[in-house]
Amino acid sequence: MRGGSAAAGRDRDYRRVRSCSGCGWGCSDGAGVPPAAHPPAGQLPLAGSRLCLYEDGTELTESFFRALPPQTELVLLGPGESWRGCASDIERLLGAFCSQQGAVVEAARRLLTDERAPHRQKLLADLIHNLSENILAEDKEDDKKWFEGLEARFKNKSSYLRHSCESRMRGYMREVSGFIPNVHPAARDAYKGIIDLMADKLKSVKYNGCYFDRREKEEAARLCTAEGWFSCQGPFDRDDCPCKHSINPYSNRESRILFSTWNLDHIIEKKRAVVPELAEAVKTRDGREVNWEYFYQLLFTLDNLKLVHIACHKKTNHNLSCDKTRIYRKRKQTYEIS
C-alpha cells in the first residue's frame, strides 16, 4: 500500500496491519497470516521500523502494543518515515486532486452513478463540482459554459466580475441618493452637492471594480488572488473567518452564481449609521465643511467594507458609529504677522 510521509514530503511504502490476539503481532490488512509466518511476539520484521496507530499516528511501545484490542489498525513504518494519522490520508487525497484531477473526477462520477446514500451523494457531487473547473480560462471562447445566462457583451470573465463589483457600488450610491427625502429641507441642496462629489470620485476610480478583477496588477487593490480565489474576511466583529470560507467565481458557472450571494458588508452600517450621520452632519454644519471624503471611504472603500460569505453576514445591529472627530474638516489656522 502506498502512503505519504510528512517528513520526506513524498510517497513512501508502508504496511497497514491489524493487531492479532492470537500471536501478539499484526495480520496484514486483517488477513489471516499463518502463525509460522509471524515474527516473534513484539519483534518488528525490519530493523529500524516502527509501529503506530493508523488513527492518529501515535507510536507504539511494546507494552502499549500488547495492550491493544484485537483488530486495531496499525501502520508499519520504515526508517525515516512518518505517519500523522488520518491527516496523512487527507494529504494523499489532496495530492491526487492536484496531480490526477481528471482521473479523480471520472472515478467520482462513476461512484455517484450507483450511490444511494444522500450524504455520500452530496460529498461526491461537491467533489465533482469543485474539481470540474477551468480557472485559467479567461475568454468566452475558452469556457463558454461559464458565460451561460450572461449578456453577450461580456467577452471575458474579469470584465463580468468587475461589472459585478461596480454594480454593487452603484447600488450603494442609489441608497445614498434615496435618502434625500429624509434630509432636512434646508440641507438638501448641500446633501445633493456631496452626492455629486462622491459620484465624481466613484467614476474616477471606475466604481472600484478592481476589487473583483483578478487582472488588477496592484495586489492591494483587489480582494482575490491572481487566480481569482476570494477568502471570506469574517463577520464584522471578527478579524477572520471562523469557517475559512473561500470561493473562486472564475472557476465554473456554479461558483460564479454562488459568489453573488457573498456580501460586501459595511462594518459601520450604511443604513443605520453612515447615511443618517451624513444627513445630520449637513444639517448641523453651521458654517463648517463636511468631510465628505470620510463618508465616501465608509460607503465605498475597503476601509469599511468586508467581503463575507452569506453565513458570516450578521444582519444584527452592529452598534458602531462614525468617528465624530472626522465628520467635519479641520479648519486651517491663520496667523497674523506683526
Short mmCIF file of N, CA and C in Angstrom, two decimals, residues 104-194:
data_model
loop_
_atom_site.label_atom_id
_atom_site.label_comp_id
_atom_site.label_asym_id
_atom_site.label_seq_id
_atom_site.Cartn_x
_atom_site.Cartn_y
_atom_site.Cartn_z
N VAL A 104 -9.61 11.58 -10.89
CA VAL A 104 -10.41 11.65 -9.66
C VAL A 104 -11.85 12.02 -9.99
N VAL A 105 -12.05 13.00 -10.88
CA VAL A 105 -13.40 13.41 -11.27
C VAL A 105 -14.15 12.25 -11.93
N GLU A 106 -13.48 11.54 -12.83
CA GLU A 106 -14.13 10.43 -13.51
C GLU A 106 -14.50 9.31 -12.54
N ALA A 107 -13.61 9.02 -11.60
CA ALA A 107 -13.90 7.99 -10.60
C ALA A 107 -15.08 8.41 -9.72
N ALA A 108 -15.12 9.68 -9.34
CA ALA A 108 -16.22 10.18 -8.51
C ALA A 108 -17.55 10.10 -9.26
N ARG A 109 -17.53 10.37 -10.54
CA ARG A 109 -18.76 10.28 -11.34
C ARG A 109 -19.27 8.85 -11.41
N ARG A 110 -18.36 7.91 -11.55
CA ARG A 110 -18.77 6.50 -11.60
C ARG A 110 -19.38 6.08 -10.27
N LEU A 111 -18.77 6.52 -9.16
CA LEU A 111 -19.30 6.18 -7.85
C LEU A 111 -20.67 6.82 -7.62
N LEU A 112 -20.81 8.07 -8.09
CA LEU A 112 -22.07 8.79 -7.88
C LEU A 112 -23.23 8.13 -8.63
N THR A 113 -22.94 7.48 -9.74
CA THR A 113 -23.99 6.83 -10.54
C THR A 113 -24.77 5.80 -9.73
N ASP A 114 -24.06 5.05 -8.90
CA ASP A 114 -24.70 3.97 -8.14
C ASP A 114 -24.93 4.32 -6.67
N GLU A 115 -24.49 5.49 -6.24
CA GLU A 115 -24.62 5.85 -4.83
C GLU A 115 -26.06 6.22 -4.49
N ARG A 116 -26.54 5.72 -3.35
CA ARG A 116 -27.92 5.99 -2.93
C ARG A 116 -28.00 6.79 -1.62
N ALA A 117 -26.95 6.77 -0.83
CA ALA A 117 -26.96 7.49 0.44
C ALA A 117 -26.85 8.99 0.17
N PRO A 118 -27.82 9.79 0.63
CA PRO A 118 -27.83 11.24 0.34
C PRO A 118 -26.54 11.96 0.76
N HIS A 119 -26.02 11.61 1.94
CA HIS A 119 -24.82 12.29 2.41
C HIS A 119 -23.63 12.02 1.49
N ARG A 120 -23.47 10.76 1.10
CA ARG A 120 -22.36 10.41 0.20
C ARG A 120 -22.58 11.00 -1.19
N GLN A 121 -23.85 11.08 -1.61
CA GLN A 121 -24.15 11.71 -2.89
C GLN A 121 -23.69 13.17 -2.90
N LYS A 122 -23.97 13.88 -1.80
CA LYS A 122 -23.58 15.29 -1.72
C LYS A 122 -22.06 15.44 -1.73
N LEU A 123 -21.37 14.59 -0.96
CA LEU A 123 -19.91 14.66 -0.93
C LEU A 123 -19.31 14.44 -2.31
N LEU A 124 -19.83 13.44 -3.02
CA LEU A 124 -19.31 13.16 -4.35
C LEU A 124 -19.66 14.28 -5.33
N ALA A 125 -20.90 14.79 -5.24
CA ALA A 125 -21.32 15.87 -6.14
C ALA A 125 -20.49 17.13 -5.90
N ASP A 126 -20.23 17.45 -4.62
CA ASP A 126 -19.41 18.62 -4.30
C ASP A 126 -17.98 18.44 -4.81
N LEU A 127 -17.48 17.22 -4.68
CA LEU A 127 -16.12 16.93 -5.15
C LEU A 127 -16.04 17.15 -6.66
N ILE A 128 -17.01 16.63 -7.39
CA ILE A 128 -17.02 16.79 -8.84
C ILE A 128 -17.13 18.26 -9.22
N HIS A 129 -18.00 18.98 -8.52
CA HIS A 129 -18.18 20.40 -8.80
C HIS A 129 -16.89 21.18 -8.58
N ASN A 130 -16.23 20.92 -7.46
CA ASN A 130 -15.04 21.68 -7.11
C ASN A 130 -13.84 21.36 -8.01
N LEU A 131 -13.83 20.16 -8.58
CA LEU A 131 -12.70 19.79 -9.44
C LEU A 131 -13.00 20.02 -10.92
N SER A 132 -14.27 20.18 -11.26
CA SER A 132 -14.64 20.42 -12.66
C SER A 132 -14.59 21.92 -12.92
N GLU A 133 -13.41 22.44 -13.02
CA GLU A 133 -13.25 23.88 -13.15
C GLU A 133 -12.24 24.21 -14.25
N ASN A 134 -12.35 25.40 -14.75
CA ASN A 134 -11.44 25.88 -15.78
C ASN A 134 -10.96 27.26 -15.36
N ILE A 135 -10.21 27.27 -14.27
CA ILE A 135 -9.82 28.53 -13.63
C ILE A 135 -9.00 29.42 -14.55
N LEU A 136 -8.04 28.83 -15.26
CA LEU A 136 -7.12 29.64 -16.03
C LEU A 136 -7.76 30.26 -17.26
N ALA A 137 -8.86 29.66 -17.76
CA ALA A 137 -9.53 30.23 -18.93
C ALA A 137 -10.08 31.61 -18.58
N GLU A 138 -9.89 32.56 -19.47
CA GLU A 138 -10.34 33.93 -19.24
C GLU A 138 -11.38 34.36 -20.28
N ASP A 139 -11.17 34.00 -21.52
CA ASP A 139 -12.04 34.45 -22.59
C ASP A 139 -13.23 33.52 -22.83
N LYS A 140 -14.26 34.07 -23.40
CA LYS A 140 -15.52 33.36 -23.60
C LYS A 140 -15.34 32.10 -24.45
N GLU A 141 -14.54 32.20 -25.50
CA GLU A 141 -14.38 31.05 -26.39
C GLU A 141 -13.66 29.88 -25.72
N ASP A 142 -12.98 30.15 -24.60
CA ASP A 142 -12.24 29.10 -23.90
C ASP A 142 -13.05 28.43 -22.79
N ASP A 143 -14.19 29.03 -22.41
CA ASP A 143 -15.04 28.45 -21.35
C ASP A 143 -16.47 28.95 -21.54
N LYS A 144 -17.10 28.50 -22.61
CA LYS A 144 -18.42 29.01 -22.99
C LYS A 144 -19.48 28.71 -21.92
N LYS A 145 -19.34 27.59 -21.22
CA LYS A 145 -20.34 27.23 -20.21
C LYS A 145 -20.38 28.25 -19.09
N TRP A 146 -19.25 28.83 -18.75
CA TRP A 146 -19.16 29.82 -17.67
C TRP A 146 -20.06 31.02 -17.97
N PHE A 147 -20.21 31.36 -19.25
CA PHE A 147 -20.93 32.57 -19.66
C PHE A 147 -22.41 32.34 -19.91
N GLU A 148 -22.88 31.12 -19.70
CA GLU A 148 -24.29 30.84 -19.94
C GLU A 148 -25.17 31.69 -19.04
N GLY A 149 -26.16 32.36 -19.62
CA GLY A 149 -27.07 33.20 -18.85
C GLY A 149 -26.63 34.64 -18.71
N LEU A 150 -25.44 34.98 -19.23
CA LEU A 150 -24.95 36.36 -19.14
C LEU A 150 -25.21 37.10 -20.45
N GLU A 151 -25.19 38.42 -20.36
CA GLU A 151 -25.36 39.23 -21.56
C GLU A 151 -24.19 38.99 -22.52
N ALA A 152 -24.50 39.10 -23.82
CA ALA A 152 -23.50 38.80 -24.85
C ALA A 152 -22.33 39.78 -24.82
N ARG A 153 -22.51 40.95 -24.20
CA ARG A 153 -21.44 41.95 -24.21
C ARG A 153 -20.23 41.55 -23.38
N PHE A 154 -20.38 40.57 -22.50
CA PHE A 154 -19.23 40.15 -21.68
C PHE A 154 -18.40 39.12 -22.45
N LYS A 155 -17.16 39.49 -22.77
CA LYS A 155 -16.29 38.64 -23.57
C LYS A 155 -15.25 37.90 -22.75
N ASN A 156 -15.04 38.32 -21.50
CA ASN A 156 -14.10 37.61 -20.64
C ASN A 156 -14.60 37.65 -19.20
N LYS A 157 -14.05 36.77 -18.38
CA LYS A 157 -14.53 36.60 -17.01
C LYS A 157 -14.27 37.84 -16.15
N SER A 158 -13.09 38.41 -16.30
CA SER A 158 -12.73 39.55 -15.45
C SER A 158 -13.62 40.75 -15.69
N SER A 159 -14.03 40.96 -16.94
CA SER A 159 -14.90 42.09 -17.23
C SER A 159 -16.25 41.91 -16.55
N TYR A 160 -16.75 40.67 -16.49
CA TYR A 160 -18.02 40.44 -15.81
C TYR A 160 -17.88 40.63 -14.30
N LEU A 161 -16.80 40.07 -13.70
CA LEU A 161 -16.63 40.22 -12.24
C LEU A 161 -16.40 41.67 -11.87
N ARG A 162 -15.69 42.41 -12.71
CA ARG A 162 -15.51 43.85 -12.47
C ARG A 162 -16.88 44.55 -12.51
N HIS A 163 -17.69 44.20 -13.51
CA HIS A 163 -19.03 44.79 -13.62
C HIS A 163 -19.87 44.45 -12.38
N SER A 164 -19.72 43.23 -11.87
CA SER A 164 -20.46 42.81 -10.69
C SER A 164 -20.14 43.70 -9.49
N CYS A 165 -18.86 44.02 -9.31
CA CYS A 165 -18.47 44.89 -8.20
C CYS A 165 -18.96 46.31 -8.43
N GLU A 166 -18.82 46.80 -9.66
CA GLU A 166 -19.29 48.14 -9.98
C GLU A 166 -20.79 48.28 -9.69
N SER A 167 -21.55 47.23 -10.00
CA SER A 167 -23.00 47.27 -9.77
C SER A 167 -23.31 47.42 -8.29
N ARG A 168 -22.53 46.77 -7.45
CA ARG A 168 -22.74 46.91 -6.01
C ARG A 168 -22.50 48.35 -5.57
N MET A 169 -21.43 48.97 -6.08
CA MET A 169 -21.12 50.34 -5.72
C MET A 169 -22.21 51.30 -6.19
N ARG A 170 -22.71 51.08 -7.39
CA ARG A 170 -23.80 51.91 -7.90
C ARG A 170 -25.05 51.76 -7.01
N GLY A 171 -25.26 50.54 -6.54
CA GLY A 171 -26.39 50.31 -5.64
C GLY A 171 -26.26 51.09 -4.35
N TYR A 172 -25.04 51.13 -3.81
CA TYR A 172 -24.82 51.91 -2.59
C TYR A 172 -25.10 53.39 -2.84
N MET A 173 -24.66 53.88 -4.00
CA MET A 173 -24.89 55.28 -4.33
C MET A 173 -26.38 55.58 -4.46
N ARG A 174 -27.13 54.65 -5.03
CA ARG A 174 -28.58 54.86 -5.14
C ARG A 174 -29.22 54.94 -3.76
N GLU A 175 -28.70 54.17 -2.81
CA GLU A 175 -29.24 54.23 -1.44
C GLU A 175 -28.95 55.58 -0.79
N VAL A 176 -27.76 56.11 -1.04
CA VAL A 176 -27.42 57.43 -0.50
C VAL A 176 -28.34 58.49 -1.11
N SER A 177 -28.56 58.41 -2.42
CA SER A 177 -29.45 59.36 -3.09
C SER A 177 -30.90 59.18 -2.64
N GLY A 178 -31.29 57.94 -2.39
CA GLY A 178 -32.66 57.67 -1.98
C GLY A 178 -33.00 58.20 -0.61
N PHE A 179 -31.99 58.65 0.13
CA PHE A 179 -32.22 59.18 1.48
C PHE A 179 -32.58 60.66 1.46
N ILE A 180 -32.53 61.28 0.29
CA ILE A 180 -32.77 62.73 0.19
C ILE A 180 -34.08 63.16 0.84
N PRO A 181 -35.20 62.44 0.65
CA PRO A 181 -36.45 62.88 1.28
C PRO A 181 -36.37 62.96 2.80
N ASN A 182 -35.41 62.24 3.41
CA ASN A 182 -35.29 62.26 4.87
C ASN A 182 -34.38 63.38 5.37
N VAL A 183 -33.73 64.06 4.45
CA VAL A 183 -32.82 65.14 4.83
C VAL A 183 -33.63 66.41 5.08
N HIS A 184 -33.23 67.17 6.06
CA HIS A 184 -33.91 68.44 6.38
C HIS A 184 -33.95 69.30 5.11
N PRO A 185 -35.12 69.88 4.80
CA PRO A 185 -35.25 70.66 3.57
C PRO A 185 -34.18 71.72 3.38
N ALA A 186 -33.78 72.36 4.46
CA ALA A 186 -32.77 73.42 4.35
C ALA A 186 -31.39 72.88 4.02
N ALA A 187 -31.19 71.57 4.20
CA ALA A 187 -29.87 70.97 3.97
C ALA A 187 -29.81 70.11 2.71
N ARG A 188 -30.92 70.01 2.00
CA ARG A 188 -30.96 69.09 0.86
C ARG A 188 -30.00 69.47 -0.27
N ASP A 189 -29.92 70.75 -0.56
CA ASP A 189 -29.01 71.17 -1.64
C ASP A 189 -27.56 70.82 -1.31
N ALA A 190 -27.18 71.04 -0.06
CA ALA A 190 -25.81 70.71 0.36
C ALA A 190 -25.60 69.19 0.31
N TYR A 191 -26.63 68.44 0.70
CA TYR A 191 -26.55 66.97 0.66
C TYR A 191 -26.38 66.50 -0.79
N LYS A 192 -27.16 67.10 -1.70
CA LYS A 192 -27.05 66.73 -3.11
C LYS A 192 -25.67 67.09 -3.66
N GLY A 193 -25.12 68.20 -3.18
CA GLY A 193 -23.78 68.58 -3.62
C GLY A 193 -22.74 67.55 -3.23
N ILE A 194 -22.88 66.98 -2.02
CA ILE A 194 -21.95 65.94 -1.57
C ILE A 194 -22.13 64.67 -2.40
#
